[in-house]
Amino acid sequence: MEFSIKQASPAKLGSGCLAVGVFEGGKLSAAAQALDRSARHAISDVIARGDMTGKAASTLLLQKLPGVTATRVLLVGLGKSGGLNGKTTTDILRATFAALNATPAKNAALFLLDDNIGKSAAWTLRQAVFAAADSIYRADSLKSKPAKAATLKHVTFAALQEADAALTQVVAAAAATAHGVKLAKDLGNLPGNVCTPTYLADQAHALAKAQKSIKTTVLEEKDMKKLGMGSLLSVTRGSEQPAKLITLEYHGGDKKQKPVVLVGKGITFDSGGISLKPGAEMDEMKYDMCGAASVLGVMRAIAEMGLKLNVTGVIPSCENLPGGTATKPGDIVTSMSGQTIEILNTDAEGRLILCDALTYAARFKPDTVIDIATLTGACVIALGHVVSGMLGNDDDLAGELLAAGEEAHDRAWRLPLYDEYQTQLDSNFADMQNIGGRAGGTITAACFLARYTKDYRWAHLDIAGTAWKSGKDKGATGRPVGLLVQYLINKANGA
Ligand code: BES
Ligand code: MN
Ligand code: ZN
């Protein structure tokens, strides 16, 4: 899908469909008023008859209005205030694209910028691009008869007033971000028998081939053994699939600039290992590589927009399966950092692969390290599916990530990482154990990681509740690609 932004007068603009807003109570937006004048009150007549009340996210399609060049006009209900709270605005945008996709229009022009329906024009544009991309997303590549692709190909964001030139950049960046989100969703939705660690490594190589600014390297198990990654390797022992440690280096900034390193959990299937999970919904553990997928998505997005920043992606990837050679509860392993770990529960495997990847990340002399992981079921209990959990050792970084989450409407919420929680990881036999009991499970998981991230500025995003949806609408969300790309854009802009 392509996007553009321009100033236009509604009645004269040629398009498959114009979308214009109507407020609750029947008041027309400025663009709707202009159309109404050219169309000899066709719109106000429809409203007087009660077919469109302006209720938020309601829509009504009108055909061939007199005096209007566009083939169709879609009236979009903006509610009383015209959105403005995040949820209402995204509902309005989703409803708009659902209605547009129900028409055969190949292009559409949305006059919604003049109506102040979002937190700012940039915010609304980002959300509109994301909603548009989401509306044409299909997860049926493995069906024998995939559905027909959407017909809508071009979306123009039209405004009565001349739009701020900077908004063109915002639209381009949002479109690139949407491509990254799509990659993250595609990878997340693939089943474990297709999306293996080797598959992720192939995808990373493919990304480097498509984007010359990315360099990919893949470490094999023998390389990891040499590096002393005993913790990561303990997780893959029950699997027949070889583990991979994937690195993607993007050089968009100054040569000497230290990179932001993104570390993504890439468990391509988490059965729990010997500490086997219960059977119900175990299929959803194919999503346990969504952190890795978000790293690949971010790399794709920033390369496409040519972001002026150095960013490195590190993806530890393997399966967590039971088997005769699998790690057993009580086993003690030595991590790359030299710290020893008593593995009391093989299902707490995310932290075991991340700790070695985080130690490895120090090699890149990072400015900042952010890890992204579907790490704890406890995070879903604490925060549900609305926000990602965030913990870290730097208040400025935490603030920047929270702000980026608001801007991209891909929000996170910070949890405390006080030292008082660390004692829950005390082990009788090793430097630490890999679980901290039921209390504060998301925090103790982060406490574990904190023991490996002392040498740099670090944040951890627990995306267990936000990376995918369960039930009827089961599927990967592509989160937190939006948050991360926005953070990197802000950083590149020196904010
Ligand atoms: N991948 C899971 C976390 C998870 C669970 C994400 C449910 C989304 C939904 C992780 O590897 C895991 O199994 N964590 C355990 C940790 C526990 C054993 C300390 C958990 O959360 O139950
Ligand atoms: Mn697990
Ligand atoms: Zn897991």
PDB file of C-alpha atoms and ligand atoms in Angstrom, residues 265 267 270-272 275 277 284-285 287-288 320 345-351 373-380 434-438 441 444-445 462-465 468, ligand 1:
ATOM      1  CA  LYS A 265      14.163 -13.764  22.496  1.00  0.00           C
ATOM      2  CA  ILE A 267      12.463 -19.493  21.200  1.00  0.00           C
ATOM      3  CA  ASP A 270       8.525 -23.398  24.042  1.00  0.00           C
ATOM      4  CA  SER A 271       7.119 -26.685  25.323  1.00  0.00           C
ATOM      5  CA  GLY A 272       8.584 -25.941  28.752  1.00  0.00           C
ATOM      6  CA  SER A 275       9.190 -28.883  33.165  1.00  0.00           C
ATOM      7  CA  LYS A 277       3.735 -27.009  30.048  1.00  0.00           C
ATOM      8  CA  GLU A 284       0.626 -20.439  21.260  1.00  0.00           C
ATOM      9  CA  MET A 285       4.186 -21.074  22.348  1.00  0.00           C
ATOM     10  CA  TYR A 287       4.898 -17.096  19.421  1.00  0.00           C
ATOM     11  CA  ASP A 288       7.797 -17.352  21.847  1.00  0.00           C
ATOM     12  CA  ASN A 320      12.807 -25.638  24.236  1.00  0.00           C
ATOM     13  CA  ASN A 345      12.489 -24.974  36.108  1.00  0.00           C
ATOM     14  CA  THR A 346      13.360 -25.631  32.474  1.00  0.00           C
ATOM     15  CA  ASP A 347      10.328 -23.559  31.455  1.00  0.00           C
ATOM     16  CA  ALA A 348      12.083 -20.395  32.631  1.00  0.00           C
ATOM     17  CA  GLU A 349      14.276 -20.709  29.511  1.00  0.00           C
ATOM     18  CA  GLY A 350      13.948 -17.212  28.036  1.00  0.00           C
ATOM     19  CA  ARG A 351      16.239 -15.679  30.650  1.00  0.00           C
ATOM     20  CA  ALA A 373      11.013 -11.034  25.157  1.00  0.00           C
ATOM     21  CA  THR A 374       7.798 -12.978  25.672  1.00  0.00           C
ATOM     22  CA  LEU A 375       9.294 -13.707  29.048  1.00  0.00           C
ATOM     23  CA  THR A 376       6.675 -14.281  31.737  1.00  0.00           C
ATOM     24  CA  GLY A 377       3.065 -15.369  32.056  1.00  0.00           C
ATOM     25  CA  ALA A 378       3.108 -13.189  35.195  1.00  0.00           C
ATOM     26  CA  CYS A 379       3.342 -10.102  32.968  1.00  0.00           C
ATOM     27  CA  VAL A 380       0.021 -11.030  31.356  1.00  0.00           C
ATOM     28  CA  ASN A 434      16.555 -19.377  37.345  1.00  0.00           C
ATOM     29  CA  ILE A 435      13.196 -18.866  39.074  1.00  0.00           C
ATOM     30  CA  GLY A 436      12.130 -16.620  41.923  1.00  0.00           C
ATOM     31  CA  GLY A 437       8.824 -18.097  43.040  1.00  0.00           C
ATOM     32  CA  ARG A 438       5.307 -16.888  42.285  1.00  0.00           C
ATOM     33  CA  GLY A 441       7.401 -13.125  38.494  1.00  0.00           C
ATOM     34  CA  THR A 444      12.342 -11.477  39.318  1.00  0.00           C
ATOM     35  CA  ALA A 445      12.807 -12.473  35.667  1.00  0.00           C
ATOM     36  CA  ASP A 462       8.274  -8.117  28.507  1.00  0.00           C
ATOM     37  CA  ILE A 463       5.856  -8.568  25.615  1.00  0.00           C
ATOM     38  CA  ALA A 464       4.167 -11.776  26.820  1.00  0.00           C
ATOM     39  CA  GLY A 465       0.771 -10.025  26.883  1.00  0.00           C
ATOM     40  CA  TRP A 468      -0.045 -11.800  20.011  1.00  0.00           C
TER      41      TRP A 468
HETATM   42  N1  BES B   1       7.387 -18.140  27.082  1.00  0.00           N
HETATM   43  C1  BES B   1       7.004 -18.266  28.436  1.00  0.00           C
HETATM   44  C2  BES B   1       6.251 -17.044  28.940  1.00  0.00           C
HETATM   45  C3  BES B   1       4.821 -16.902  28.505  1.00  0.00           C
HETATM   46  C4  BES B   1       3.833 -17.656  29.093  1.00  0.00           C
HETATM   47  C5  BES B   1       4.486 -15.981  27.556  1.00  0.00           C
HETATM   48  C6  BES B   1       2.516 -17.494  28.706  1.00  0.00           C
HETATM   49  C7  BES B   1       3.162 -15.807  27.188  1.00  0.00           C
HETATM   50  C8  BES B   1       2.183 -16.570  27.760  1.00  0.00           C
HETATM   51  C9  BES B   1       8.224 -18.433  29.321  1.00  0.00           C
HETATM   52  O1  BES B   1       9.273 -19.140  28.757  1.00  0.00           O
HETATM   53  C10 BES B   1       7.774 -19.207  30.514  1.00  0.00           C
HETATM   54  O2  BES B   1       7.421 -20.332  30.356  1.00  0.00           O
HETATM   55  N2  BES B   1       7.816 -18.575  31.670  1.00  0.00           N
HETATM   56  C11 BES B   1       7.396 -19.192  32.882  1.00  0.00           C
HETATM   57  C12 BES B   1       8.376 -18.811  33.949  1.00  0.00           C
HETATM   58  C13 BES B   1       8.175 -19.550  35.246  1.00  0.00           C
HETATM   59  C14 BES B   1       8.502 -21.007  35.068  1.00  0.00           C
HETATM   60  C15 BES B   1       9.044 -18.911  36.296  1.00  0.00           C
HETATM   61  C16 BES B   1       6.000 -18.689  33.208  1.00  0.00           C
HETATM   62  O3  BES B   1       5.735 -17.501  32.994  1.00  0.00           O
HETATM   63  O4  BES B   1       5.175 -19.485  33.628  1.00  0.00           O
END
